[in-house]
Coordinates of C-alpha atoms in Angstrom, one line a residue:
X5 CA -1.9 32.9 7.3
X6 CA 0.0 33.6 10.4
X7 CA 0.6 36.4 12.9
X8 CA -0.2 39.6 10.7
X9 CA -0.9 38.1 7.7
X10 CA 2.8 36.9 7.0
X11 CA 3.3 33.6 5.9
X12 CA 5.2 33.4 2.8
X13 CA 7.7 36.2 2.0
X14 CA 10.2 36.5 -1.0
X15 CA 14.1 38.0 -1.0
X16 CA 15.0 38.9 -4.6
X17 CA 19.2 40.8 -4.9
X18 CA 21.5 41.0 -7.2
X19 CA 25.3 38.9 -6.9
X20 CA 26.6 39.1 -3.9
X21 CA 23.8 41.8 -2.4
X22 CA 23.7 39.4 1.0
X23 CA 19.8 38.4 0.0
X24 CA 21.0 35.1 0.7
X25 CA 22.6 36.2 4.7
X26 CA 19.4 39.0 4.9
X27 CA 16.8 35.5 4.0
X28 CA 18.2 33.9 6.5
X29 CA 18.5 36.3 9.6
X30 CA 14.2 36.3 8.8
X31 CA 14.1 32.6 10.3
X32 CA 17.0 32.8 13.0
X33 CA 14.3 32.2 15.9
X34 CA 12.9 29.0 13.8
X35 CA 13.9 26.6 16.0
X36 CA 14.0 23.2 12.7
X37 CA 14.4 24.9 9.6
X38 CA 14.3 23.1 6.4
X39 CA 16.7 24.5 3.9
X40 CA 15.2 23.7 0.4
X41 CA 19.3 24.1 -2.0
X42 CA 17.5 23.9 -5.6
X43 CA 21.7 24.6 -7.1
X44 CA 23.3 21.8 -9.2
X45 CA 26.9 20.7 -7.4
X46 CA 28.2 21.7 -11.6
X47 CA 31.4 21.0 -12.2
X48 CA 34.0 19.0 -10.0
X49 CA 36.7 21.1 -11.2
X50 CA 35.3 24.2 -10.4
X51 CA 36.9 25.4 -6.9
X52 CA 34.9 29.1 -7.0
X53 CA 31.9 27.1 -7.6
X54 CA 32.6 24.9 -5.1
X55 CA 33.8 27.8 -2.5
X56 CA 30.3 29.2 -2.5
X57 CA 28.4 26.3 -1.9
X58 CA 30.6 25.4 0.6
X59 CA 30.0 29.1 2.2
X60 CA 26.6 28.7 2.4
X61 CA 27.2 25.5 4.2
X62 CA 29.1 26.6 6.7
X63 CA 26.5 29.0 7.9
X64 CA 23.8 27.1 8.0
X65 CA 23.1 25.6 11.9
X66 CA 23.6 22.5 13.2
X67 CA 19.7 22.3 13.5
X68 CA 19.0 23.3 10.1
X69 CA 18.6 19.9 7.9
X70 CA 19.0 19.8 4.2
X71 CA 17.3 18.4 1.7
X72 CA 18.2 18.4 -2.8
X73 CA 15.2 19.6 -5.1
X74 CA 17.9 19.1 -7.8
X75 CA 17.0 15.8 -9.7
X76 CA 13.6 16.7 -10.5
X77 CA 12.6 21.1 -10.4
X78 CA 8.5 19.8 -9.2
X79 CA 10.7 18.3 -6.5
X80 CA 9.8 21.5 -4.5
X81 CA 6.6 21.9 -5.5
X82 CA 5.3 18.8 -4.3
X83 CA 7.7 19.6 -0.3
X84 CA 5.6 23.4 -0.1
X85 CA 2.4 21.8 -1.0
X86 CA 3.0 19.1 2.4
X87 CA 4.8 21.5 4.8
X88 CA 3.3 21.9 7.7
X89 CA 1.5 25.3 9.7
X90 CA 4.2 24.2 12.5
X91 CA 7.3 24.4 10.0
X92 CA 10.0 26.5 8.0
X93 CA 11.2 26.1 5.1
X94 CA 13.9 28.5 3.0
X95 CA 14.5 28.0 -0.9
X96 CA 17.4 29.4 -1.7
X97 CA 18.1 30.1 -5.2
X98 CA 15.1 29.7 -7.2
X99 CA 18.3 30.0 -10.2
X100 CA 19.1 27.5 -9.2
X101 CA 15.7 25.6 -9.9
X102 CA 15.5 27.7 -13.1
X103 CA 18.5 26.2 -14.3
X104 CA 17.5 22.5 -12.9
X105 CA 14.1 23.3 -14.8
X106 CA 16.2 23.9 -18.3
X107 CA 18.9 21.4 -18.0
X108 CA 17.8 19.2 -21.2
X109 CA 17.1 16.3 -19.0
X110 CA 13.9 17.3 -18.2
X111 CA 13.2 19.0 -21.9
X112 CA 11.1 19.2 -23.5
X113 CA 8.9 20.8 -21.2
X114 CA 5.4 23.1 -20.2
X115 CA 8.1 25.5 -18.3
X116 CA 5.4 27.7 -17.9
X117 CA 2.3 25.5 -15.7
X118 CA 5.8 23.7 -13.5
X119 CA 6.0 28.0 -12.3
X120 CA 2.5 27.9 -12.3
X121 CA 2.2 25.0 -10.3
X122 CA 5.3 26.0 -7.5
X123 CA 3.5 29.7 -7.6
X124 CA 0.2 27.4 -6.4
X125 CA 1.8 25.6 -3.9
X126 CA 3.4 28.4 -2.6
X127 CA -0.3 30.6 -2.1
X128 CA -1.5 27.2 -0.8
X129 CA 1.2 26.2 1.8
X130 CA 0.2 26.2 5.5
X131 CA 3.8 26.9 7.0
X132 CA 5.8 29.7 6.4
X133 CA 8.3 30.0 3.8
X134 CA 10.9 32.2 2.3
X135 CA 12.0 31.9 -0.8
X136 CA 15.5 33.6 -2.8
X137 CA 15.5 34.6 -6.2
X138 CA 18.4 36.4 -8.3
X139 CA 17.4 39.8 -9.2
X140 CA 18.0 39.3 -13.7
X141 CA 15.9 42.9 -14.4
X142 CA 17.8 44.7 -14.0
X143 CA 21.3 43.3 -16.2
X144 CA 21.5 43.9 -19.8
X145 CA 19.9 41.6 -22.2
X146 CA 22.1 38.3 -23.1
X147 CA 23.9 37.6 -25.9
X148 CA 23.3 34.6 -26.2
X149 CA 19.9 31.8 -26.7
X150 CA 20.4 29.5 -23.8
X151 CA 21.5 33.1 -22.0
X152 CA 17.8 35.4 -23.3
X153 CA 15.8 31.8 -22.0
X154 CA 17.2 31.9 -18.6
X155 CA 16.7 35.8 -17.5
X156 CA 12.4 35.2 -19.6
X157 CA 12.3 31.8 -17.3
X158 CA 13.5 34.1 -14.1
X159 CA 11.8 36.6 -15.3
X160 CA 8.4 34.9 -15.6
X161 CA 9.1 32.2 -12.3
X162 CA 10.1 35.6 -10.2
X163 CA 6.7 37.7 -11.3
X164 CA 4.2 34.7 -10.6
X165 CA 6.6 33.8 -6.6
X166 CA 6.0 37.6 -6.2
X167 CA 2.5 37.0 -6.8
X168 CA 1.9 34.7 -5.1
X169 CA 3.9 35.6 -1.8
X170 CA 2.9 38.0 1.1
X171 CA 5.1 40.0 0.9
X172 CA 8.6 40.7 -0.8
X173 CA 11.8 42.3 -0.4
X174 CA 14.5 43.6 -2.7
X175 CA 18.2 43.7 -1.2
X176 CA 20.0 45.5 -2.6
X177 CA 24.3 46.2 -1.1
X178 CA 23.0 44.2 1.9
X179 CA 20.1 47.1 2.8
X180 CA 17.2 45.7 2.0
X181 CA 13.6 48.0 0.7
X182 CA 10.6 46.1 0.8
X183 CA 8.3 45.9 -1.8
X184 CA 5.4 44.3 -0.8
X185 CA 3.5 45.7 0.4
X186 CA 3.7 49.6 0.1
X187 CA 6.3 50.5 3.2
X188 CA 5.2 53.2 5.0
X189 CA 7.3 56.5 4.3
X190 CA 5.4 58.4 7.1
X191 CA 7.8 56.4 9.5
X192 CA 11.5 57.3 9.9
X193 CA 13.5 54.5 10.5
X194 CA 17.8 54.4 11.2
X195 CA 19.1 54.5 8.9
X196 CA 20.8 51.0 7.6
X197 CA 17.3 49.7 8.5
X198 CA 15.4 47.9 6.3
X199 CA 11.1 49.9 6.1
X200 CA 9.0 47.5 7.1
X201 CA 6.0 47.4 5.3
X202 CA 3.0 46.8 6.9
X203 CA 0.7 43.5 6.5
X204 CA -2.0 43.2 4.4
X205 CA -5.4 43.1 5.9
X206 CA -3.7 43.4 9.7
X207 CA -6.6 45.3 12.2
X208 CA -3.7 45.8 14.5
X209 CA -0.1 48.0 14.2
X210 CA 3.2 45.7 15.6
X211 CA 5.2 46.9 17.6
X212 CA 8.4 48.8 15.8
X213 CA 12.2 47.2 16.2
X214 CA 15.0 47.9 18.1
X215 CA 16.4 49.3 15.5
X216 CA 13.6 51.6 14.8
X217 CA 14.4 55.3 15.7
X218 CA 10.9 55.6 18.2
X219 CA 9.4 58.8 19.4
X220 CA 11.3 60.6 22.6
X221 CA 13.8 58.7 22.1
X222 CA 17.7 59.5 21.9
X223 CA 18.4 59.9 18.3
X224 CA 17.5 63.8 16.1
X225 CA 13.8 65.1 16.1
X226 CA 11.7 65.7 13.1
X227 CA 12.1 69.6 12.3
X228 CA 8.8 70.8 12.8
X229 CA 6.2 70.5 10.0
X230 CA 7.5 67.6 9.1
X231 CA 6.2 64.9 8.3
X232 CA 7.3 62.0 11.3
X233 CA 6.3 65.5 13.6
X234 CA 2.9 65.7 12.2
X235 CA 1.8 62.5 12.2
X236 CA 4.1 59.6 13.9
X237 CA 3.2 56.5 13.4
X238 CA 4.5 53.7 14.6
X239 CA 6.8 51.4 12.6
X240 CA 6.1 47.4 11.7
X241 CA 8.2 44.3 11.5
X242 CA 8.0 41.1 10.4
X243 CA 7.0 38.9 13.3
X244 CA 8.7 36.5 15.2
X245 CA 8.3 33.1 13.9
X246 CA 6.0 30.8 14.4
X247 CA 6.6 27.8 16.6
X248 CA 5.0 24.9 17.5
X249 CA 3.2 24.9 21.1
X250 CA 2.4 21.4 22.6
X251 CA -0.4 20.3 23.1
X252 CA -1.8 19.4 26.8
X253 CA -1.0 15.7 27.6
X254 CA -4.3 14.2 29.4
X255 CA -4.1 12.8 32.2
X256 CA -3.2 9.0 32.4
X257 CA -6.2 6.6 34.0
X258 CA -4.2 4.8 36.7
X259 CA -3.7 0.5 36.6
X260 CA -3.7 1.6 33.4
X261 CA -0.8 0.6 30.9
X262 CA -2.3 0.7 27.9
X263 CA -2.1 3.2 24.9
X264 CA -4.8 2.1 23.2
X265 CA -6.6 -1.4 23.5
X266 CA -5.4 -2.4 19.6
X267 CA -2.1 -2.3 20.9
X268 CA -0.7 -4.3 23.2
X269 CA 2.3 -0.9 24.1
X270 CA 2.7 0.9 27.3
X271 CA 2.6 4.2 27.1
X272 CA 5.8 6.3 28.7
X273 CA 4.0 7.8 32.2
X274 CA 6.3 10.4 31.6
X275 CA 4.0 13.3 29.8
X276 CA 6.4 12.9 26.6
X277 CA 5.1 14.6 24.0
X278 CA 6.2 13.5 20.7
X279 CA 5.7 16.2 17.7
X280 CA 7.6 17.9 15.1
X281 CA 10.7 21.1 15.9
X282 CA 11.2 19.3 19.4
X283 CA 15.0 20.2 19.9
X284 CA 17.1 17.6 20.7
X285 CA 21.1 17.8 21.6
X286 CA 23.4 17.9 18.9
X287 CA 26.9 15.9 18.4
X288 CA 29.9 17.4 19.5
X289 CA 30.6 19.3 16.0
X290 CA 34.4 20.6 17.4
X291 CA 35.5 16.9 18.9
X292 CA 35.3 14.5 15.9
X293 CA 37.4 17.3 12.9
X294 CA 40.1 16.9 15.8
X295 CA 39.7 13.2 16.4
X296 CA 40.0 12.7 12.3
X297 CA 43.2 16.0 12.7
X298 CA 45.1 13.4 15.7
X299 CA 44.5 9.9 13.5
X300 CA 46.8 12.0 11.1
X301 CA 49.6 12.1 13.8
X302 CA 49.9 8.3 15.6
X303 CA 52.8 6.6 14.6
X304 CA 51.4 3.9 12.4
X305 CA 53.8 2.6 9.7
X306 CA 51.2 2.9 6.3
X307 CA 48.9 6.3 5.1
X308 CA 46.2 5.7 7.9
X309 CA 42.3 4.0 8.4
X310 CA 41.0 5.5 5.8
X311 CA 37.6 5.8 5.1
X312 CA 37.4 4.3 8.0
X313 CA 38.6 7.6 9.9
X314 CA 35.0 8.7 9.9
X315 CA 34.4 5.6 12.3
X316 CA 36.4 7.4 14.7
X317 CA 35.3 11.0 13.9
X318 CA 31.2 9.7 14.6
X319 CA 32.7 7.9 17.9
X320 CA 34.5 11.2 18.4
X321 CA 31.2 13.4 17.6
X322 CA 29.1 11.3 19.9
X323 CA 30.9 10.8 22.5
X324 CA 32.5 14.4 23.2
X325 CA 36.1 13.6 23.2
X326 CA 38.8 14.2 20.1
X327 CA 40.1 10.5 21.5
X328 CA 36.9 8.3 21.2
X329 CA 36.7 4.6 23.1
X330 CA 35.5 1.5 22.2
X331 CA 31.7 0.7 22.4
X332 CA 32.0 -1.3 25.2
X333 CA 28.3 -1.8 26.1
X334 CA 25.8 -2.8 23.1
X335 CA 22.4 -3.4 22.8
X336 CA 20.5 -4.9 19.3
X337 CA 17.2 -4.4 19.5
X338 CA 14.6 -6.7 17.1
X339 CA 11.4 -5.2 16.1
X340 CA 9.1 -7.9 14.7
X341 CA 6.2 -6.7 13.1
X342 CA 4.7 -7.7 9.7
X343 CA 2.9 -5.6 7.3
X344 CA -0.8 -7.3 5.6
X345 CA -1.7 -6.8 2.0
X346 CA 0.3 -6.9 -1.4
X347 CA 3.3 -5.2 0.7
X348 CA 4.3 -9.7 2.3
X349 CA 3.8 -11.0 -1.1
X350 CA 6.8 -13.6 -2.0
X351 CA 6.7 -14.3 1.8
X352 CA 6.5 -17.9 3.9
X353 CA 3.7 -17.4 6.5
X354 CA 4.8 -17.4 9.8
X355 CA 8.4 -16.7 8.6
X356 CA 9.7 -13.7 10.9
X357 CA 7.8 -14.9 13.7
X358 CA 9.8 -18.1 13.8
X359 CA 13.2 -15.1 12.6
X360 CA 11.6 -14.0 15.7
X361 CA 11.3 -16.9 17.9
X362 CA 14.9 -17.9 17.3
X363 CA 16.1 -14.6 18.2
X364 CA 15.0 -15.4 21.1
X365 CA 16.4 -18.8 22.5
X366 CA 19.7 -17.4 21.5
X367 CA 19.8 -19.4 17.6
X368 CA 19.8 -18.1 14.1
X369 CA 22.6 -16.0 12.5
X370 CA 21.2 -12.2 14.7
X371 CA 22.0 -13.9 18.3
X372 CA 24.9 -15.5 16.9
X373 CA 26.4 -12.2 15.5
X374 CA 25.6 -11.2 19.0
X375 CA 27.3 -13.1 21.0
X376 CA 29.9 -13.5 19.6
X377 CA 29.9 -9.5 20.5
X378 CA 29.1 -9.7 23.4
X379 CA 25.8 -7.6 22.5
X380 CA 22.6 -8.5 24.1
X381 CA 19.6 -8.6 22.2
X382 CA 16.3 -7.2 22.6
X383 CA 12.5 -8.3 20.1
X384 CA 10.4 -6.0 20.3
X385 CA 7.1 -7.3 18.9
X386 CA 5.0 -4.4 16.8
X387 CA 1.7 -3.8 16.0
X388 CA 1.1 -5.3 12.6
X389 CA 0.1 -2.8 10.0
X390 CA -3.3 -3.2 7.4
X391 CA -2.9 -3.4 3.7
X392 CA -1.2 0.0 2.9
X393 CA -3.4 0.0 0.1
X394 CA -6.5 -0.3 0.6
X395 CA -6.2 1.5 4.2
X396 CA -3.9 3.0 7.1
X397 CA -1.1 0.8 8.8
X398 CA -1.9 2.2 11.9
X399 CA -4.4 4.7 13.9
X400 CA -2.9 7.6 14.8
X401 CA -3.4 6.2 18.4
X402 CA -1.0 3.8 17.6
X403 CA 1.4 6.5 16.1
X404 CA 1.3 8.2 19.3
X405 CA 1.6 5.0 20.9
X406 CA 4.5 3.1 19.3
X407 CA 6.2 6.5 19.0
X408 CA 6.3 6.8 22.4
X409 CA 6.9 2.4 23.4
X410 CA 10.2 3.1 20.5
X411 CA 11.3 6.3 23.1
X412 CA 11.3 4.3 26.4
X413 CA 14.1 2.0 24.6
X414 CA 15.2 3.8 24.4
X415 CA 15.6 5.4 27.5
X416 CA 15.7 2.2 29.1
X417 CA 19.2 1.0 26.9
X418 CA 20.3 4.9 28.3
X419 CA 19.3 3.9 31.6
X420 CA 21.5 0.1 31.3
X421 CA 24.3 2.0 30.6
X422 CA 24.4 1.0 26.2
X423 CA 27.2 2.7 24.4
X424 CA 25.3 1.7 21.2
X425 CA 22.0 0.9 20.0
X426 CA 22.2 -1.2 16.4
X427 CA 19.0 -0.9 15.8
X428 CA 17.3 -3.8 13.1
X429 CA 14.1 -5.8 11.9
X430 CA 12.3 -9.3 10.5
X431 CA 8.5 -8.3 10.0
X432 CA 7.1 -8.8 6.2
X433 CA 6.7 -6.6 4.1
X434 CA 8.9 -4.2 5.9
X435 CA 11.4 -3.6 2.8
X436 CA 7.2 -2.3 0.7
X437 CA 6.6 -0.1 3.8
X438 CA 9.7 1.2 3.5
X439 CA 10.0 2.3 0.2
X440 CA 6.3 3.4 0.4
X441 CA 7.6 6.4 3.1
X442 CA 10.9 7.0 0.6
X443 CA 8.4 7.8 -2.2
X444 CA 6.1 9.9 0.0
X445 CA 9.6 12.0 1.9
X446 CA 12.4 11.9 -0.5
X447 CA 10.0 12.0 -3.9
X448 CA 11.2 8.0 -4.6
X449 CA 10.0 6.4 -7.3
X450 CA 8.8 2.7 -6.0
X451 CA 9.9 0.5 -9.1
X452 CA 14.1 2.1 -7.9
X453 CA 13.5 1.8 -3.8
X454 CA 12.3 -1.9 -3.8
X455 CA 14.9 -5.0 -4.4
X456 CA 14.5 -8.0 -6.0
X457 CA 12.3 -10.4 -3.8
X458 CA 14.5 -13.5 -3.2
X459 CA 12.4 -16.7 -2.1
X460 CA 14.1 -19.5 0.6
X461 CA 15.0 -21.6 -2.5
X462 CA 17.2 -18.3 -3.6
X463 CA 15.2 -17.7 -7.4
X464 CA 14.6 -14.8 -8.0
X465 CA 9.8 -13.9 -7.9
X466 CA 9.2 -11.1 -10.1
X467 CA 5.6 -12.1 -9.6
X468 CA 6.1 -11.0 -5.8
X469 CA 8.3 -7.7 -6.8
X470 CA 5.2 -6.4 -9.3
X471 CA 2.3 -7.5 -6.6
X472 CA 4.5 -5.9 -4.1
X473 CA 5.5 -1.8 -6.2
X474 CA 1.5 -2.4 -6.6
X475 CA 0.7 -2.3 -3.3
X476 CA 3.2 1.0 -2.9
X477 CA 1.8 2.8 -5.9
X478 CA -2.2 2.3 -4.7
X479 CA -0.8 3.0 -0.7
X480 CA 0.5 6.5 -2.5
X481 CA -2.3 6.5 -5.1
X482 CA -4.7 6.6 -1.7
X483 CA -2.5 9.8 0.5
X484 CA -1.8 11.6 -2.5
X485 CA -4.3 14.3 -1.0
X486 CA -3.0 12.9 2.6
X487 CA -1.3 15.6 4.6
X488 CA 2.5 14.7 4.8
X489 CA 3.4 14.6 8.8
X490 CA 5.8 12.7 10.1
X491 CA 3.1 10.9 12.0
X492 CA 0.6 11.5 9.2
X493 CA 2.9 8.3 6.8
X494 CA 3.5 6.5 10.4
X495 CA 0.0 6.5 10.4
X496 CA -0.4 6.0 6.1
X497 CA 2.0 4.2 5.3
X498 CA 5.0 3.1 7.4
X499 CA 3.2 0.7 10.1
X500 CA 4.4 -0.3 13.4
X501 CA 7.6 -1.4 13.1
X502 CA 9.2 1.9 11.6
X503 CA 6.5 4.0 14.0
X504 CA 8.8 2.3 16.8
X505 CA 12.2 2.6 14.9
X506 CA 11.5 6.3 14.7
X507 CA 10.6 6.1 18.0
X508 CA 13.9 4.5 19.1
X509 CA 16.0 7.4 16.8
X510 CA 14.6 10.1 19.1
X511 CA 14.7 8.7 22.6
X512 CA 18.6 8.1 20.9
X513 CA 19.1 11.2 20.8
X514 CA 17.7 12.4 23.2
X515 CA 19.9 10.3 25.2
X516 CA 23.2 11.5 23.0
X517 CA 23.6 7.4 22.2
X518 CA 24.5 6.9 18.5
X519 CA 22.4 3.9 16.4
X520 CA 24.0 2.1 13.6
X521 CA 21.2 1.5 11.4
X522 CA 20.7 -1.6 9.5
X523 CA 18.5 -2.4 6.8
X524 CA 15.4 -0.5 4.9
X525 CA 13.0 -0.6 8.2
X526 CA 15.7 2.1 10.4
X527 CA 16.8 4.7 7.6
X528 CA 13.2 4.7 6.8
X529 CA 12.3 5.8 10.3
X530 CA 14.9 8.1 9.6
X531 CA 13.4 9.6 7.1
X532 CA 11.0 10.5 9.2
X533 CA 12.4 11.2 12.6
X534 CA 14.5 14.7 10.7
X535 CA 10.5 15.8 10.6
X536 CA 10.2 15.4 14.4
X537 CA 13.4 16.4 15.7
X538 CA 16.8 17.3 13.2
X539 CA 19.0 16.7 15.0
X540 CA 18.4 12.4 15.3
X541 CA 20.5 11.8 11.9
X542 CA 23.3 13.1 13.2
X543 CA 23.4 10.4 15.5
X544 CA 23.1 7.6 12.9
X545 CA 26.3 5.2 11.1
X546 CA 25.5 3.2 8.2
X547 CA 27.5 0.2 8.0
X548 CA 26.6 -1.4 5.1
X549 CA 24.0 -0.6 2.5
X550 CA 23.4 -4.4 2.1
X551 CA 22.8 -3.9 -0.9
X552 CA 18.9 -2.7 -1.1
X553 CA 17.8 0.9 -3.6
X554 CA 15.3 2.1 -0.5
X555 CA 19.1 2.1 1.6
X556 CA 21.5 3.6 -0.9
X557 CA 18.6 6.5 -1.2
X558 CA 17.9 6.9 2.2
X559 CA 22.0 7.5 2.8
X560 CA 22.2 9.9 0.4
X561 CA 19.0 12.1 1.8
X562 CA 20.0 11.7 5.1
X563 CA 23.7 12.8 4.8
X564 CA 24.7 8.9 5.6
X565 CA 27.7 7.9 3.6
X566 CA 27.8 3.6 4.0
X567 CA 31.5 2.5 5.7
X568 CA 31.6 -0.8 3.7
X569 CA 30.5 -2.4 0.7
X570 CA 29.9 -6.0 1.9
X571 CA 26.8 -6.9 0.3
X572 CA 25.4 -9.3 3.1
X573 CA 22.0 -10.4 3.0
X574 CA 22.4 -11.6 6.6
X575 CA 19.0 -9.8 7.4
X576 CA 18.6 -6.2 9.3
X577 CA 21.0 -6.1 12.9
X578 CA 23.1 -8.8 11.7
X579 CA 25.1 -7.3 9.0
X580 CA 26.2 -4.5 11.2
X581 CA 27.0 -6.7 14.2
X582 CA 29.2 -8.5 11.0
X583 CA 30.8 -5.4 10.7
X584 CA 31.2 -4.2 14.7
X585 CA 34.4 -5.8 15.8
X586 CA 35.8 -3.8 12.7
X587 CA 34.9 -0.8 14.5
X588 CA 35.3 -1.6 17.4
X589 CA 39.5 -2.4 16.6
X590 CA 39.4 1.1 14.6
X591 CA 38.6 3.1 18.1
X592 CA 40.7 1.2 20.2
X593 CA 43.7 1.4 17.6
X594 CA 43.1 4.7 16.9
X595 CA 42.7 5.9 21.8
X596 CA 45.7 3.7 22.2
X597 CA 48.0 4.6 19.6
X598 CA 51.1 7.3 20.6
X599 CA 51.6 10.2 18.6
X600 CA 54.7 9.8 16.2
X601 CA 58.0 10.4 17.5
X602 CA 59.1 13.0 14.7
X603 CA 55.7 14.7 15.6
X604 CA 56.9 15.5 19.3
X605 CA 55.2 11.8 21.1
X606 CA 57.1 9.6 23.3
X607 CA 59.0 6.4 21.8
X608 CA 56.7 3.4 23.4
X609 CA 58.7 1.9 26.2
X610 CA 60.6 -1.1 25.0
X611 CA 59.2 -4.3 27.3
X612 CA 62.2 -6.2 26.8
X613 CA 64.1 -2.6 29.1
X614 CA 62.2 -4.0 31.8
X615 CA 63.0 -7.4 32.4
X616 CA 65.9 -9.3 34.6
X617 CA 68.6 -10.0 31.8
X618 CA 69.4 -13.4 32.5
X619 CA 65.9 -14.7 31.7
X620 CA 67.1 -12.6 27.3
X621 CA 70.3 -15.1 27.7
X622 CA 71.2 -17.4 25.6
X623 CA 71.7 -21.4 28.2
X624 CA 74.5 -22.4 28.5
X625 CA 73.4 -26.6 28.1
X626 CA 75.4 -28.1 30.8
X627 CA 77.5 -31.4 29.8
X628 CA 74.8 -34.7 29.9
X629 CA 75.7 -36.9 32.8
X630 CA 77.8 -40.0 31.1
X631 CA 74.9 -43.0 30.8
X632 CA 75.6 -46.0 32.4
X633 CA 75.5 -49.2 30.3
X634 CA 72.3 -50.6 28.6
X635 CA 69.6 -48.9 26.6
X636 CA 68.7 -45.4 26.3
X637 CA 65.3 -44.9 28.2
X638 CA 63.0 -42.9 26.2
X639 CA 60.0 -43.2 28.6
X640 CA 57.7 -40.3 28.1
X641 CA 57.7 -38.8 31.9
X642 CA 61.4 -38.9 31.7
X643 CA 62.9 -35.6 32.1
X644 CA 66.5 -34.5 29.7
X645 CA 69.3 -35.4 31.7
X646 CA 70.7 -32.3 31.3
X647 CA 69.6 -28.4 32.2
X648 CA 70.5 -24.9 32.1
X649 CA 71.6 -22.0 33.9
X650 CA 71.1 -18.3 33.7
X651 CA 74.3 -16.9 32.0

């Protein structure tokens, strides 16, 4: 429960009543908002519905993150139950949620039990939550069985949610009216403003809003003997959305560069506190569309760059210019950290260490590709994760140190002038750890996101795959009542490599350095980083999914569309380096090509016009001198007897 008893609010309203805009206005002060979208996409040919969805998306600030809950109606209750006190969630709307609930794909099911689960999740939710729902109680009874089932289910959901929420507002023609708690009718209000109720159980009365008519103001005075004159009651308003207060940073002991005795990772000495809701920079939202629009004007003989225009748009937003340049300085960060237990089933002991040593020595696929691309390669050792099915993978102190270390790696790269980071990993059990993170953050089923286990001989090891699935399943069962905060997930399931990768993404975002993701560890870090700073995903680019099902799912949740579909599996980082020359070529071409002359561009100068005419004139060969008697010489060192002169 937050200040003055407010924590959860239900906003009801009819079609086009302005309920969504009012709900959004209640969370405008929140630094980061998790927007839970419940409406299905609908018929692709229904342009009117697509226009409505586009209008909703356009109103959301760039700092908001969007999560889809259309696949499973029970996902909404899970998200609310795992939300943290410093988070702000906006659910829009319950009508779409009921539509998914009644979908034949989710039937037969106990709809009443699912609605009760949602209400219970709202009651126990520690985050600030605003829910939007259509009010159908004032409409006619539908004439079709499906329509009646929808109105009955939505009416039951509205009643259950309203009972669970601290406050309920009804929006009619853009005017909000508070239904719960009962509004104080004795307080004057400016016409058009909503009378805000007094919080139930509140011992104090908050300050009246600025829009309210205050006693002694310049507005028209109340008539003598009126209620306002007899007992002026100050108005109240919903309190500001709570933001997390950074904890005090403990002083570091001089001469001790280590975060914890169990972990060989240096601490950042800047007093950095990594916490949910951080305000990090966003890319330039205007430069990207301008760069893509410019591509249509370039002097090319064909249709253009195709899907690779997204590379130009991404580079433009991250560089802040509609004419981005190809990345010059690139650094590859290869994270090496194993996961003990069933997560590493099917791997050869010591194989990951051999790969890391190989990369350090400049050998192997990754090092050769990095050298070919002119990229520097840095191998980073991360702590070994404990068996997640039995105990937490890391301690919370190790997680804090790993996050800070990753942040520092990104800072060092930015200070060295690096323009692009490539993130990869080579530890044993990374796929299972990433699958566990996806299951905890996106509700994924472990078997659906765990790829097949391929042995060194190229054979499929189904027994090892089942052991990995069991390890992830047992880890999720062990932690099903644990908090689902970003640091908790890293400690319980993620391990050292995912934690360091998360710190790298956050530090790169803070320094405006784009990151090219490659493999399960990078996308798992992206899933965790969105709960710490929603801006981080906008600085990430995914070249190829590599055939990993976990990468496909995480990319869909993060809104990252793979540029290529080569299905290569050369190891994390190497797949991205294969695509890097192509991406650089696209950027170089887009920056160098002029605008087509028919669109006002200047014709490129013809280099032949700047050279002397004699250079390009046909040579006029002189007649050879008469040869003396004897055989002609064919020596290789002899010069031809004939010469040429300029015409």
